[in-house]
PDB file of C-alpha atoms in Angstrom:
ATOM      1  CA  MET A   1     -17.908  -7.569 -13.960  1.00 88.00           C
ATOM      2  CA  ALA A   2     -16.056  -4.843 -13.148  1.00 96.00           C
ATOM      3  CA  LYS A   3     -12.866  -4.693 -10.805  1.00 98.00           C
ATOM      4  CA  GLY A   4     -12.823  -2.292  -7.707  1.00 98.00           C
ATOM      5  CA  TYR A   5      -9.696  -0.433  -6.367  1.00 98.00           C
ATOM      6  CA  TRP A   6      -8.627   1.496  -3.671  1.00 98.00           C
ATOM      7  CA  VAL A   7      -6.672   4.475  -4.224  1.00 97.00           C
ATOM      8  CA  SER A   8      -5.587   6.139  -1.356  1.00 96.00           C
ATOM      9  CA  ALA A   9      -2.899   9.335  -1.744  1.00 95.00           C
ATOM     10  CA  TYR A  10      -1.266  10.119   1.677  1.00 95.00           C
ATOM     11  CA  ARG A  11      -1.054  14.213   1.614  1.00 95.00           C
ATOM     12  CA  THR A  12       0.876  14.106   5.435  1.00 95.00           C
ATOM     13  CA  ILE A  13       2.024  11.758   7.679  1.00 96.00           C
ATOM     14  CA  ALA A  14       1.575  13.127  11.157  1.00 97.00           C
ATOM     15  CA  ASP A  15       1.800  10.052  12.931  1.00 98.00           C
ATOM     16  CA  PRO A  16       3.899   7.658  11.563  1.00 97.00           C
ATOM     17  CA  GLU A  17       3.830   4.923  14.625  1.00 98.00           C
ATOM     18  CA  LYS A  18      -0.047   5.311  14.140  1.00 98.00           C
ATOM     19  CA  LEU A  19       0.606   4.690  10.140  1.00 97.00           C
ATOM     20  CA  ALA A  20       2.579   1.276  11.640  1.00 97.00           C
ATOM     21  CA  ALA A  21       0.171  -0.032  13.569  1.00 98.00           C
ATOM     22  CA  TYR A  22      -1.958   0.612  11.138  1.00 98.00           C
ATOM     23  CA  ASP A  23      -0.128  -1.112   8.293  1.00 96.00           C
ATOM     24  CA  LYS A  24       0.027  -4.301  10.702  1.00 98.00           C
ATOM     25  CA  LEU A  25      -3.584  -4.511  10.743  1.00 98.00           C
ATOM     26  CA  ALA A  26      -4.877  -3.584   7.429  1.00 98.00           C
ATOM     27  CA  GLY A  27      -2.698  -5.460   5.279  1.00 97.00           C
ATOM     28  CA  PRO A  28      -3.811  -9.266   6.571  1.00 98.00           C
ATOM     29  CA  ALA A  29      -7.500  -7.405   6.925  1.00 98.00           C
ATOM     30  CA  VAL A  30      -7.140  -6.529   2.919  1.00 98.00           C
ATOM     31  CA  ARG A  31      -5.836  -9.830   1.891  1.00 98.00           C
ATOM     32  CA  ALA A  32      -8.640 -11.522   3.618  1.00 98.00           C
ATOM     33  CA  ALA A  33     -11.209  -9.519   1.832  1.00 98.00           C
ATOM     34  CA  GLY A  34      -9.821 -10.289  -1.409  1.00 98.00           C
ATOM     35  CA  GLY A  35      -7.673  -7.432  -2.334  1.00 98.00           C
ATOM     36  CA  ARG A  36      -4.727  -7.526  -4.000  1.00 98.00           C
ATOM     37  CA  LEU A  37      -1.630  -4.806  -3.309  1.00 97.00           C
ATOM     38  CA  LEU A  38      -0.723  -3.379  -7.196  1.00 97.00           C
ATOM     39  CA  ALA A  39       1.304  -0.166  -5.365  1.00 96.00           C
ATOM     40  CA  ARG A  40       2.450   1.516  -2.485  1.00 92.00           C
ATOM     41  CA  ASP A  41       5.406   3.830  -1.670  1.00 83.00           C
ATOM     42  CA  SER A  42       6.829   3.213  -5.252  1.00 83.00           C
ATOM     43  CA  ARG A  43       7.977   6.330  -6.677  1.00 90.00           C
ATOM     44  CA  VAL A  44       5.381   8.900  -7.779  1.00 91.00           C
ATOM     45  CA  VAL A  45       5.237  12.258 -10.257  1.00 93.00           C
ATOM     46  CA  ALA A  46       2.636  14.170  -8.995  1.00 92.00           C
ATOM     47  CA  HIS A  47       0.887  16.754 -11.413  1.00 95.00           C
ATOM     48  CA  ASP A  48      -1.717  19.377 -10.721  1.00 94.00           C
ATOM     49  CA  ALA A  49      -2.768  19.945  -7.036  1.00 90.00           C
ATOM     50  CA  GLY A  50      -0.940  16.270  -6.547  1.00 89.00           C
ATOM     51  CA  ILE A  51       1.077  15.414  -3.771  1.00 90.00           C
ATOM     52  CA  ALA A  52       4.376  12.884  -4.544  1.00 91.00           C
ATOM     53  CA  GLY A  53       3.845  11.157  -1.330  1.00 92.00           C
ATOM     54  CA  ARG A  54       3.090   7.574  -0.224  1.00 94.00           C
ATOM     55  CA  THR A  55       0.283   5.916  -2.565  1.00 96.00           C
ATOM     56  CA  ILE A  56      -1.431   3.215  -2.224  1.00 97.00           C
ATOM     57  CA  LEU A  57      -3.300   1.119  -5.357  1.00 98.00           C
ATOM     58  CA  ILE A  58      -5.590  -2.095  -4.128  1.00 98.00           C
ATOM     59  CA  GLU A  59      -7.288  -4.539  -6.493  1.00 98.00           C
ATOM     60  CA  PHE A  60     -10.419  -6.134  -6.032  1.00 98.00           C
ATOM     61  CA  ASP A  61     -12.062  -8.924  -8.239  1.00 98.00           C
ATOM     62  CA  SER A  62     -15.740  -6.219  -8.077  1.00 98.00           C
ATOM     63  CA  PHE A  63     -16.474  -2.808  -6.824  1.00 98.00           C
ATOM     64  CA  GLU A  64     -19.100  -4.444  -4.506  1.00 98.00           C
ATOM     65  CA  GLN A  65     -16.095  -6.691  -3.050  1.00 98.00           C
ATOM     66  CA  ALA A  66     -13.961  -3.002  -2.640  1.00 98.00           C
ATOM     67  CA  VAL A  67     -16.654  -1.406  -0.532  1.00 98.00           C
ATOM     68  CA  ALA A  68     -17.296  -4.364   1.590  1.00 98.00           C
ATOM     69  CA  ALA A  69     -13.697  -4.725   2.715  1.00 98.00           C
ATOM     70  CA  HIS A  70     -13.447  -1.078   3.575  1.00 98.00           C
ATOM     71  CA  ALA A  71     -16.501  -1.795   5.381  1.00 98.00           C
ATOM     72  CA  SER A  72     -14.870  -4.976   7.365  1.00 98.00           C
ATOM     73  CA  ALA A  73     -14.541  -4.632  11.032  1.00 98.00           C
ATOM     74  CA  ALA A  74     -10.880  -5.944  10.185  1.00 98.00           C
ATOM     75  CA  TYR A  75     -10.918  -3.246   8.374  1.00 98.00           C
ATOM     76  CA  GLN A  76     -12.420  -0.802  10.414  1.00 98.00           C
ATOM     77  CA  GLU A  77     -10.514  -1.950  13.468  1.00 98.00           C
ATOM     78  CA  ALA A  78      -7.304  -0.871  11.266  1.00 98.00           C
ATOM     79  CA  LEU A  79      -8.786   2.595  10.408  1.00 98.00           C
ATOM     80  CA  THR A  80      -9.073   2.914  14.400  1.00 98.00           C
ATOM     81  CA  VAL A  81      -5.675   2.607  14.706  1.00 98.00           C
ATOM     82  CA  LEU A  82      -4.827   4.955  12.176  1.00 98.00           C
ATOM     83  CA  ALA A  83      -7.335   7.483  13.621  1.00 96.00           C
ATOM     84  CA  ASP A  84      -5.850  11.246  13.146  1.00 96.00           C
ATOM     85  CA  GLY A  85      -2.150   9.606  12.075  1.00 97.00           C
ATOM     86  CA  VAL A  86      -2.492  10.629   8.870  1.00 97.00           C
ATOM     87  CA  GLU A  87      -4.556  12.845   6.206  1.00 97.00           C
ATOM     88  CA  ARG A  88      -4.898  10.924   3.193  1.00 96.00           C
ATOM     89  CA  ASP A  89      -7.836  11.317   0.071  1.00 95.00           C
ATOM     90  CA  PHE A  90      -9.120   7.794  -0.050  1.00 97.00           C
ATOM     91  CA  ARG A  91     -11.161   6.421  -2.965  1.00 98.00           C
ATOM     92  CA  ILE A  92     -12.876   3.324  -4.029  1.00 98.00           C
ATOM     93  CA  VAL A  93     -13.509   3.356  -7.747  1.00 98.00           C
ATOM     94  CA  GLU A  94     -15.338   1.061 -10.461  1.00 98.00           C
ATOM     95  CA  GLY A  95     -12.840  -0.411 -13.188  1.00 97.00           C
ATOM     96  CA  LEU A  96     -13.848  -0.146 -16.851  1.00 95.00           C
ATOM     97  CA  ASP A  97     -14.109  -3.989 -17.343  1.00 80.00           C
TER      98      ASP A  97
END
């Protein structure tokens, strides 16, 4: 079964306090849904139209698990707290294996 990944690239952070509140809720929600944090706030080299900012990579055992995690009540609560605090490009992608 192919793994699922959350890929989130932050374009701007308008409200660091909202982001901090989101982080406190999102981390436990992701872990409870089976997600594993692979990269966060590490070194980034951007190409093309990319922005070398905060980038998050989270792995799930399956694409379906990744989609379900995003739809979970716990993660939706985190998104409510985040609201308009950031502008980001968030994607759920299926792995090759």
